[in-house]
């Protein structure tokens, strides 16, 4: 959101020797001298969300720009990331439901060799897998949201939820395109756009590889 943002939350090292405990968070005005925002970067998906780089050159900020205390940046980041990773993909669960509904209707209406394509096991199994991914994604989302509501530590749950939903959404979009065939590949029907956006979901908020590192570490590996 850099090209249209008025303020940025910036994490900077205020005590390099303390490593992660030397990070602090600041609220920086986009109009601040020395702060340069570049134009929107074209990308594969998520085209309604502008991306852009930010440069800081001799950008001075007042002491009042500090968020919390000095050295609290890592704690603030980890806390906010638990919420983001837990809930950022809630809309994708709804999208998975919509894609499943569209694909089910298509399977019942599209005929080949005198019967609906949904009667073919190769197609019906894709529908079954889409439904299972939807149910597990929704349950993980609700469980993690409940834990947040109870003020529980849920770093592990957030990483699992983010990883599972992002990969489930990607595979569901892929299955939907396979079911619709050429109709799913063309832009008019919107399914290919969902797949392009789904790839982004495996990256933002921490890649799925990073989430697996977190899961393994918290599992004691």
Tab-separated table of C-alpha atoms in Angstrom:
chain	number	residue	atom	x	y	z
A	1	UNK	CA	0.000	0.000	0.000
A	2	UNK	CA	3.057	2.282	-0.105
A	3	UNK	CA	1.992	4.382	-3.140
A	4	UNK	CA	-1.221	5.525	-1.412
A	5	UNK	CA	-0.279	5.382	2.284
A	6	UNK	CA	-0.098	8.516	4.433
A	7	UNK	CA	1.982	6.879	7.155
A	8	UNK	CA	4.363	3.931	7.427
A	9	UNK	CA	5.186	1.705	10.372
A	10	UNK	CA	8.946	1.328	10.156
A	11	UNK	CA	11.089	-1.097	12.155
A	12	UNK	CA	14.645	0.117	12.627
A	13	UNK	CA	17.635	-0.975	14.668
A	14	UNK	CA	18.250	1.440	17.541
A	15	UNK	CA	20.731	-0.877	19.286
A	16	UNK	CA	22.487	-3.199	16.799
A	17	UNK	CA	24.378	-5.044	19.552
A	18	UNK	CA	21.089	-6.237	21.073
A	19	UNK	CA	20.086	-7.828	17.744
A	20	UNK	CA	16.327	-8.486	17.658
A	21	UNK	CA	15.856	-6.815	21.045
A	22	UNK	CA	17.419	-3.685	19.602
A	23	UNK	CA	14.623	-3.158	17.077
A	24	UNK	CA	12.206	-0.287	17.597
A	25	UNK	CA	9.030	0.728	15.744
A	26	UNK	CA	8.285	4.175	14.385
A	27	UNK	CA	5.301	5.863	12.736
A	28	UNK	CA	6.719	7.808	9.782
A	29	UNK	CA	4.764	10.408	7.831
A	30	UNK	CA	4.964	9.771	4.072
A	31	UNK	CA	5.423	13.529	3.574
A	32	UNK	CA	8.481	13.575	5.829
A	33	UNK	CA	11.603	15.018	4.150
A	34	UNK	CA	13.935	12.225	3.065
A	35	UNK	CA	11.086	9.734	2.616
A	36	UNK	CA	10.597	8.801	-1.049
A	37	UNK	CA	7.811	6.513	-2.248
A	38	UNK	CA	8.122	4.892	-5.660
A	39	UNK	CA	5.315	4.128	-8.086
A	40	UNK	CA	3.165	1.008	-8.038
A	41	UNK	CA	5.026	-2.137	-9.137
A	42	UNK	CA	3.116	-4.291	-11.671
A	43	UNK	CA	2.618	-7.829	-10.394
A	44	UNK	CA	1.090	-11.202	-11.161
A	45	UNK	CA	-1.997	-10.852	-8.966
A	46	UNK	CA	-3.494	-8.711	-6.199
A	47	UNK	CA	-3.686	-5.916	-8.749
A	48	UNK	CA	-6.155	-3.905	-6.670
A	49	UNK	CA	-3.503	-3.557	-3.941
A	50	UNK	CA	-0.688	-1.171	-4.933
A	51	UNK	CA	2.875	-2.194	-4.068
A	52	UNK	CA	5.808	0.206	-4.020
A	53	UNK	CA	9.270	0.608	-2.551
A	54	UNK	CA	10.202	3.233	0.035
A	55	UNK	CA	13.573	4.943	0.331
A	56	UNK	CA	14.826	6.764	3.413
A	57	UNK	CA	17.666	9.231	2.861
A	58	UNK	CA	18.588	11.407	5.851
A	59	UNK	CA	15.000	11.007	6.998
A	60	UNK	CA	14.734	12.391	10.509
A	61	UNK	CA	11.723	11.622	12.687
A	62	UNK	CA	10.804	13.135	16.059
A	63	UNK	CA	10.995	11.169	19.288
A	64	UNK	CA	7.189	11.218	19.347
A	65	UNK	CA	7.240	8.899	16.296
A	66	UNK	CA	8.394	6.014	18.513
A	67	UNK	CA	5.718	3.344	18.990
A	68	UNK	CA	5.884	1.854	22.479
A	69	UNK	CA	9.334	1.685	23.997
A	70	UNK	CA	12.834	1.476	22.596
A	71	UNK	CA	13.681	-2.140	21.801
A	72	UNK	CA	10.031	-3.224	21.743
A	73	UNK	CA	9.892	-3.507	17.957
A	74	UNK	CA	10.302	-7.280	17.774
A	75	UNK	CA	7.600	-7.854	20.382
A	76	UNK	CA	5.206	-5.501	18.583
A	77	UNK	CA	5.949	-7.165	15.256
A	78	UNK	CA	5.440	-10.698	16.560
A	79	UNK	CA	2.198	-9.734	18.290
A	80	UNK	CA	0.755	-8.054	15.200
A	81	UNK	CA	1.888	-10.905	12.959
A	82	UNK	CA	-0.039	-13.405	15.070
A	83	UNK	CA	-3.215	-11.467	14.294
A	84	UNK	CA	-2.351	-10.976	10.633
A	85	UNK	CA	-1.403	-14.574	9.941
A	86	UNK	CA	-4.455	-15.820	11.798
A	87	UNK	CA	-7.054	-13.695	10.053
A	88	UNK	CA	-5.635	-12.278	6.820
A	89	UNK	CA	-6.899	-15.253	4.802
A	90	UNK	CA	-10.460	-15.242	6.161
A	91	UNK	CA	-11.724	-13.771	2.842
A	92	UNK	CA	-10.029	-16.622	0.995
A	93	UNK	CA	-12.135	-19.130	2.927
A	94	UNK	CA	-15.211	-17.369	1.586
A	95	UNK	CA	-13.678	-17.403	-1.898
A	96	UNK	CA	-13.099	-21.148	-1.599
A	97	UNK	CA	-16.796	-21.601	-0.797
A	98	UNK	CA	-17.791	-19.544	-3.839
A	99	UNK	CA	-15.405	-21.413	-6.143
A	100	UNK	CA	-16.724	-24.740	-4.865
A	101	UNK	CA	-20.310	-23.641	-5.521
A	102	UNK	CA	-19.447	-22.473	-9.042
A	103	UNK	CA	-17.570	-25.670	-9.815
A	104	UNK	CA	-20.369	-27.887	-8.472
A	105	UNK	CA	-22.939	-26.092	-10.622
A	106	UNK	CA	-20.667	-26.376	-13.661
A	107	UNK	CA	-20.160	-30.117	-13.040
A	108	UNK	CA	-23.916	-30.684	-13.011
A	109	UNK	CA	-24.631	-28.560	-16.098
A	110	UNK	CA	-21.711	-29.412	-18.373
A	111	UNK	CA	-22.252	-32.671	-20.222
A	112	UNK	CA	-19.881	-34.943	-22.078
A	113	UNK	CA	-20.775	-38.258	-23.698
A	114	UNK	CA	-24.400	-37.875	-22.637
A	115	UNK	CA	-23.909	-37.251	-18.876
A	116	UNK	CA	-22.762	-34.451	-16.582
A	117	UNK	CA	-18.979	-34.300	-16.175
A	118	UNK	CA	-19.466	-34.542	-12.396
A	119	UNK	CA	-20.301	-38.214	-12.877
A	120	UNK	CA	-16.725	-38.819	-13.942
A	121	UNK	CA	-14.631	-39.863	-10.959
A	122	UNK	CA	-11.654	-37.713	-11.980
A	123	UNK	CA	-13.902	-34.660	-11.735
A	124	UNK	CA	-15.944	-35.660	-8.695
A	125	UNK	CA	-12.795	-36.350	-6.685
A	126	UNK	CA	-11.642	-32.784	-7.325
A	127	UNK	CA	-14.950	-31.537	-5.939
A	128	UNK	CA	-14.568	-33.782	-2.899
A	129	UNK	CA	-11.049	-32.493	-2.259
A	130	UNK	CA	-12.227	-28.905	-2.609
A	131	UNK	CA	-14.905	-29.509	0.020
A	132	UNK	CA	-12.463	-31.144	2.437
A	133	UNK	CA	-9.988	-28.275	2.068
A	134	UNK	CA	-12.786	-25.790	2.687
A	135	UNK	CA	-13.904	-27.512	5.893
A	136	UNK	CA	-10.408	-27.888	7.356
A	137	UNK	CA	-9.559	-24.287	6.449
A	138	UNK	CA	-12.700	-22.957	8.118
A	139	UNK	CA	-12.120	-25.010	11.266
A	140	UNK	CA	-8.508	-23.847	11.578
A	141	UNK	CA	-9.553	-20.241	11.035
A	142	UNK	CA	-12.273	-20.416	13.696
A	143	UNK	CA	-10.010	-22.200	16.171
A	144	UNK	CA	-7.247	-19.623	15.816
A	145	UNK	CA	-9.693	-16.701	15.952
A	146	UNK	CA	-11.150	-18.160	19.164
A	147	UNK	CA	-7.656	-18.426	20.673
A	148	UNK	CA	-6.985	-14.777	19.845
A	149	UNK	CA	-10.288	-13.779	21.414
A	150	UNK	CA	-9.243	-15.626	24.584
A	151	UNK	CA	-5.916	-13.723	24.599
A	152	UNK	CA	-4.027	-16.974	24.195
A	153	UNK	CA	-0.543	-17.259	22.725
A	154	UNK	CA	-1.172	-18.655	19.260
A	155	UNK	CA	2.016	-18.223	17.243
A	156	UNK	CA	1.914	-21.900	16.323
A	157	UNK	CA	-1.780	-21.885	15.432
A	158	UNK	CA	-1.357	-18.743	13.328
A	159	UNK	CA	1.487	-20.295	11.334
A	160	UNK	CA	-0.492	-23.487	10.738
A	161	UNK	CA	-3.626	-21.577	9.731
A	162	UNK	CA	-1.783	-19.262	7.355
A	163	UNK	CA	0.083	-22.110	5.683
A	164	UNK	CA	-2.888	-24.435	5.342
A	165	UNK	CA	-5.392	-21.894	4.010
A	166	UNK	CA	-2.986	-20.326	1.520
A	167	UNK	CA	-2.026	-23.708	0.059
A	168	UNK	CA	-5.602	-24.998	0.157
A	169	UNK	CA	-6.821	-21.898	-1.658
A	170	UNK	CA	-4.151	-22.278	-4.327
A	171	UNK	CA	-4.993	-25.938	-4.943
A	172	UNK	CA	-8.734	-25.247	-4.968
A	173	UNK	CA	-8.258	-22.590	-7.660
A	174	UNK	CA	-6.114	-25.013	-9.658
A	175	UNK	CA	-8.789	-27.717	-9.380
A	176	UNK	CA	-11.487	-25.258	-10.430
A	177	UNK	CA	-9.565	-24.353	-13.581
A	178	UNK	CA	-9.045	-28.035	-14.346
A	179	UNK	CA	-12.779	-28.697	-13.933
A	180	UNK	CA	-13.802	-25.755	-16.130
A	181	UNK	CA	-11.143	-26.524	-18.728
A	182	UNK	CA	-10.685	-23.777	-21.297
A	183	UNK	CA	-13.543	-21.802	-19.757
A	184	UNK	CA	-11.587	-21.622	-16.510
A	185	UNK	CA	-8.416	-20.468	-18.233
A	186	UNK	CA	-9.876	-17.402	-19.909
A	187	UNK	CA	-10.087	-14.188	-17.896
A	188	UNK	CA	-13.799	-13.606	-18.473
A	189	UNK	CA	-14.880	-16.140	-15.833
A	190	UNK	CA	-12.561	-14.797	-13.124
A	191	UNK	CA	-11.203	-18.127	-11.927
A	192	UNK	CA	-7.710	-17.544	-13.282
A	193	UNK	CA	-7.592	-14.257	-11.362
A	194	UNK	CA	-8.350	-16.138	-8.159
A	195	UNK	CA	-5.377	-18.434	-8.830
A	196	UNK	CA	-3.061	-15.479	-9.429
A	197	UNK	CA	-4.189	-13.916	-6.154
A	198	UNK	CA	-3.858	-17.262	-4.374
A	199	UNK	CA	-0.157	-17.476	-5.222
A	200	UNK	CA	0.327	-14.178	-3.414
A	201	UNK	CA	-1.355	-15.615	-0.331
A	202	UNK	CA	1.511	-18.099	0.019
A	203	UNK	CA	3.968	-15.184	0.182
A	204	UNK	CA	2.616	-12.198	2.106
A	205	UNK	CA	2.525	-12.256	5.886
A	206	UNK	CA	5.496	-14.594	5.783
A	207	UNK	CA	6.041	-17.295	3.160
A	208	UNK	CA	4.770	-20.815	3.726
A	209	UNK	CA	8.397	-21.952	4.058
A	210	UNK	CA	8.907	-19.457	6.877
A	211	UNK	CA	5.710	-20.660	8.539
A	212	UNK	CA	6.951	-24.230	8.407
A	213	UNK	CA	10.178	-23.106	10.079
A	214	UNK	CA	8.094	-21.574	12.873
A	215	UNK	CA	5.943	-24.686	13.203
A	216	UNK	CA	8.973	-26.979	13.368
A	217	UNK	CA	10.746	-24.746	15.902
A	218	UNK	CA	7.715	-24.586	18.180
A	219	UNK	CA	7.361	-28.347	17.840
A	220	UNK	CA	10.830	-28.636	19.306
A	221	UNK	CA	12.784	-29.447	16.154
